PDB file of C-alpha atoms in Angstrom:
ATOM      1  CA  UNK A 944     102.875  18.521 138.997  1.00 86.00           C
ATOM      2  CA  UNK A 945     102.181  21.910 137.481  1.00 94.00           C
ATOM      3  CA  UNK A 946      99.325  23.618 135.667  1.00 96.00           C
ATOM      4  CA  UNK A 947      99.775  23.093 131.923  1.00 94.00           C
ATOM      5  CA  UNK A 948      98.904  26.699 131.177  1.00 93.00           C
ATOM      6  CA  UNK A 949     100.442  28.881 133.903  1.00 94.00           C
ATOM      7  CA  UNK A 950     102.816  26.568 135.743  1.00 94.00           C
ATOM      8  CA  UNK A 951     101.101  26.914 139.133  1.00 96.00           C
ATOM      9  CA  UNK A 952     102.062  24.068 141.495  1.00 96.00           C
ATOM     10  CA  UNK A 953      99.727  21.279 142.597  1.00 96.00           C
ATOM     11  CA  UNK A 954      96.877  21.580 140.077  1.00 96.00           C
ATOM     12  CA  UNK A 955      93.597  20.041 141.231  1.00 95.00           C
ATOM     13  CA  UNK A 956      91.730  20.176 137.921  1.00 96.00           C
ATOM     14  CA  UNK A 957      92.262  18.551 134.534  1.00 95.00           C
ATOM     15  CA  UNK A 958      91.021  18.686 130.987  1.00 94.00           C
ATOM     16  CA  UNK A 959      90.271  15.021 130.360  1.00 92.00           C
ATOM     17  CA  UNK A 960      90.086  15.306 126.578  1.00 89.00           C
ATOM     18  CA  UNK A 961      93.300  17.367 126.302  1.00 90.00           C
ATOM     19  CA  UNK A 962      95.157  15.302 128.952  1.00 90.00           C
ATOM     20  CA  UNK A 963      96.502  18.308 130.839  1.00 94.00           C
ATOM     21  CA  UNK A 964      96.327  19.276 134.504  1.00 96.00           C
ATOM     22  CA  UNK A 965      95.120  22.757 135.472  1.00 97.00           C
ATOM     23  CA  UNK A 966      95.016  25.139 138.410  1.00 97.00           C
ATOM     24  CA  UNK A 967      91.610  26.400 139.511  1.00 96.00           C
ATOM     25  CA  UNK A 968      92.012  29.754 137.712  1.00 96.00           C
ATOM     26  CA  UNK A 969      92.944  28.205 134.370  1.00 96.00           C
ATOM     27  CA  UNK A 970      90.280  25.502 134.801  1.00 97.00           C
ATOM     28  CA  UNK A 971      87.642  28.238 134.996  1.00 96.00           C
ATOM     29  CA  UNK A 972      88.726  29.587 131.634  1.00 96.00           C
ATOM     30  CA  UNK A 973      88.778  26.085 130.171  1.00 96.00           C
ATOM     31  CA  UNK A 974      85.177  25.610 131.342  1.00 95.00           C
ATOM     32  CA  UNK A 975      84.232  28.813 129.516  1.00 95.00           C
ATOM     33  CA  UNK A 976      85.739  27.398 126.300  1.00 92.00           C
ATOM     34  CA  UNK A 977      83.016  24.755 126.330  1.00 90.00           C
ATOM     35  CA  UNK A 978      83.120  20.964 126.341  1.00 88.00           C
ATOM     36  CA  UNK A 979      83.730  20.918 122.593  1.00 85.00           C
ATOM     37  CA  UNK A 980      87.244  22.140 123.328  1.00 88.00           C
ATOM     38  CA  UNK A 981      88.013  21.238 126.947  1.00 91.00           C
ATOM     39  CA  UNK A 982      86.214  18.871 129.311  1.00 93.00           C
ATOM     40  CA  UNK A 983      87.237  19.989 132.787  1.00 95.00           C
ATOM     41  CA  UNK A 984      87.010  17.642 135.746  1.00 96.00           C
ATOM     42  CA  UNK A 985      88.225  17.774 139.325  1.00 96.00           C
ATOM     43  CA  UNK A 986      91.167  15.549 140.150  1.00 93.00           C
ATOM     44  CA  UNK A 987      89.831  15.117 143.677  1.00 92.00           C
ATOM     45  CA  UNK A 988      86.026  15.234 143.362  1.00 93.00           C
ATOM     46  CA  UNK A 989      85.292  13.449 140.071  1.00 93.00           C
ATOM     47  CA  UNK A 990      86.870  10.159 141.091  1.00 89.00           C
ATOM     48  CA  UNK A 991      84.560   8.001 138.951  1.00 91.00           C
ATOM     49  CA  UNK A 992      86.083   9.258 135.682  1.00 90.00           C
ATOM     50  CA  UNK A 993      89.682   8.514 136.663  1.00 92.00           C
ATOM     51  CA  UNK A 994      89.952   5.024 135.229  1.00 91.00           C
ATOM     52  CA  UNK A 995      93.255   3.192 135.070  1.00 90.00           C
ATOM     53  CA  UNK A 996      93.478   3.760 131.303  1.00 89.00           C
ATOM     54  CA  UNK A 997      92.831   7.513 131.640  1.00 90.00           C
ATOM     55  CA  UNK A 998      95.488   7.808 134.339  1.00 90.00           C
ATOM     56  CA  UNK A 999      97.946   5.932 132.122  1.00 89.00           C
ATOM     57  CA  UNK A1000      97.150   8.244 129.207  1.00 88.00           C
ATOM     58  CA  UNK A1001      97.814  11.314 131.370  1.00 90.00           C
ATOM     59  CA  UNK A1002     101.120   9.801 132.491  1.00 88.00           C
ATOM     60  CA  UNK A1003     102.205   8.992 128.942  1.00 87.00           C
ATOM     61  CA  UNK A1004     101.199  12.310 127.404  1.00 87.00           C
ATOM     62  CA  UNK A1005     101.629  14.763 130.257  1.00 86.00           C
ATOM     63  CA  UNK A1006     101.526  18.543 130.152  1.00 91.00           C
ATOM     64  CA  UNK A1007     104.878  18.982 128.402  1.00 89.00           C
ATOM     65  CA  UNK A1008     104.084  16.717 125.476  1.00 87.00           C
ATOM     66  CA  UNK A1009     100.583  18.087 125.051  1.00 86.00           C
ATOM     67  CA  UNK A1010     101.888  21.664 125.209  1.00 85.00           C
ATOM     68  CA  UNK A1011     104.508  20.809 122.601  1.00 82.00           C
ATOM     69  CA  UNK A1012     101.795  19.443 120.330  1.00 79.00           C
ATOM     70  CA  UNK A1013      99.238  22.196 120.967  1.00 76.00           C
ATOM     71  CA  UNK A1014     101.695  25.084 120.779  1.00 74.00           C
ATOM     72  CA  UNK A1015     103.294  23.864 117.554  1.00 69.00           C
ATOM     73  CA  UNK A1016     101.500  26.486 115.470  1.00 63.00           C
ATOM     74  CA  UNK A1017     100.619  29.003 118.147  1.00 67.00           C
ATOM     75  CA  UNK A1018     102.473  32.237 118.706  1.00 63.00           C
ATOM     76  CA  UNK A1019     100.864  32.837 122.071  1.00 65.00           C
ATOM     77  CA  UNK A1020     102.913  33.980 125.053  1.00 71.00           C
ATOM     78  CA  UNK A1021     103.480  31.655 127.977  1.00 80.00           C
ATOM     79  CA  UNK A1022     101.535  32.358 131.129  1.00 88.00           C
ATOM     80  CA  UNK A1023     102.786  32.806 134.650  1.00 90.00           C
ATOM     81  CA  UNK A1024     100.824  31.880 137.749  1.00 92.00           C
ATOM     82  CA  UNK A1025     100.863  35.589 138.642  1.00 94.00           C
ATOM     83  CA  UNK A1026      99.133  36.755 135.446  1.00 94.00           C
ATOM     84  CA  UNK A1027      95.762  38.461 135.762  1.00 94.00           C
ATOM     85  CA  UNK A1028      92.612  36.666 134.618  1.00 94.00           C
ATOM     86  CA  UNK A1029      92.228  38.855 131.515  1.00 94.00           C
ATOM     87  CA  UNK A1030      95.717  37.846 130.335  1.00 92.00           C
ATOM     88  CA  UNK A1031      95.066  34.185 131.164  1.00 92.00           C
ATOM     89  CA  UNK A1032      91.821  34.287 129.226  1.00 93.00           C
ATOM     90  CA  UNK A1033      93.484  35.786 126.154  1.00 88.00           C
ATOM     91  CA  UNK A1034      96.411  33.349 126.140  1.00 87.00           C
ATOM     92  CA  UNK A1035      94.350  30.242 126.892  1.00 89.00           C
ATOM     93  CA  UNK A1036      91.774  31.091 124.225  1.00 87.00           C
ATOM     94  CA  UNK A1037      94.593  31.655 121.747  1.00 82.00           C
ATOM     95  CA  UNK A1038      96.243  28.378 122.679  1.00 82.00           C
ATOM     96  CA  UNK A1039      93.170  26.155 122.547  1.00 80.00           C
ATOM     97  CA  UNK A1040      90.695  27.885 120.251  1.00 75.00           C
ATOM     98  CA  UNK A1041      93.055  29.315 117.667  1.00 62.00           C
ATOM     99  CA  UNK A1042      96.079  27.049 117.656  1.00 51.00           C
ATOM    100  CA  UNK A1043      94.194  23.800 118.034  1.00 50.00           C
ATOM    101  CA  UNK A1044      90.889  24.262 116.266  1.00 50.00           C
ATOM    102  CA  UNK A1045      91.576  26.780 113.559  1.00 50.00           C
ATOM    103  CA  UNK A1046      95.272  26.854 112.712  1.00 50.00           C
ATOM    104  CA  UNK A1047      96.613  23.373 113.361  1.00 57.00           C
ATOM    105  CA  UNK A1048      97.403  21.995 109.890  1.00 67.00           C
ATOM    106  CA  UNK A1049      96.020  18.540 110.721  1.00 67.00           C
ATOM    107  CA  UNK A1050      92.708  19.706 112.166  1.00 62.00           C
ATOM    108  CA  UNK A1051      89.897  17.685 110.613  1.00 68.00           C
ATOM    109  CA  UNK A1052      92.172  14.839 109.505  1.00 74.00           C
ATOM    110  CA  UNK A1053      92.058  12.352 112.380  1.00 74.00           C
ATOM    111  CA  UNK A1054      94.691  10.054 110.859  1.00 81.00           C
ATOM    112  CA  UNK A1055      97.213  12.869 110.377  1.00 79.00           C
ATOM    113  CA  UNK A1056      96.423  14.253 113.827  1.00 73.00           C
ATOM    114  CA  UNK A1057      96.992  10.839 115.408  1.00 76.00           C
ATOM    115  CA  UNK A1058     100.308  10.440 113.596  1.00 80.00           C
ATOM    116  CA  UNK A1059     101.511  13.861 114.769  1.00 76.00           C
ATOM    117  CA  UNK A1060     100.498  13.131 118.333  1.00 72.00           C
ATOM    118  CA  UNK A1061     102.312   9.778 118.246  1.00 75.00           C
ATOM    119  CA  UNK A1062     105.397  11.535 116.850  1.00 75.00           C
ATOM    120  CA  UNK A1063     105.416  14.025 119.736  1.00 68.00           C
ATOM    121  CA  UNK A1064     105.048  11.226 122.287  1.00 66.00           C
ATOM    122  CA  UNK A1065     107.846   9.160 120.742  1.00 65.00           C
ATOM    123  CA  UNK A1066     110.363  11.981 120.279  1.00 59.00           C
ATOM    124  CA  UNK A1067     110.102  13.734 123.641  1.00 52.00           C
TER     125      UNK A1067
END
């Protein structure tokens, strides 16, 4: 188990709509993105949201598959767990605000987006 953004071990936070696990530093930046982009919840404290189906979805998708999908059209650098907060903020905003919401060619077309996501899950 690693943070989807910086690779830090043993993440205790997650973005439940993006299906990625996060370290506390990256989770803070995700919270600043707003719930329209990333809905951050604690893996340990928010037990009521962790339904069997959500856990299964996280297991099926996982950080690697979601990163592959989200980074498809993003030229952002990869983060390290040692990067400063300013660098994390820049890279995470680029990854989730730019790559996902503005540049992804299927944004706004739910059917095409679903097909692409299924393709990533099936091929990796």
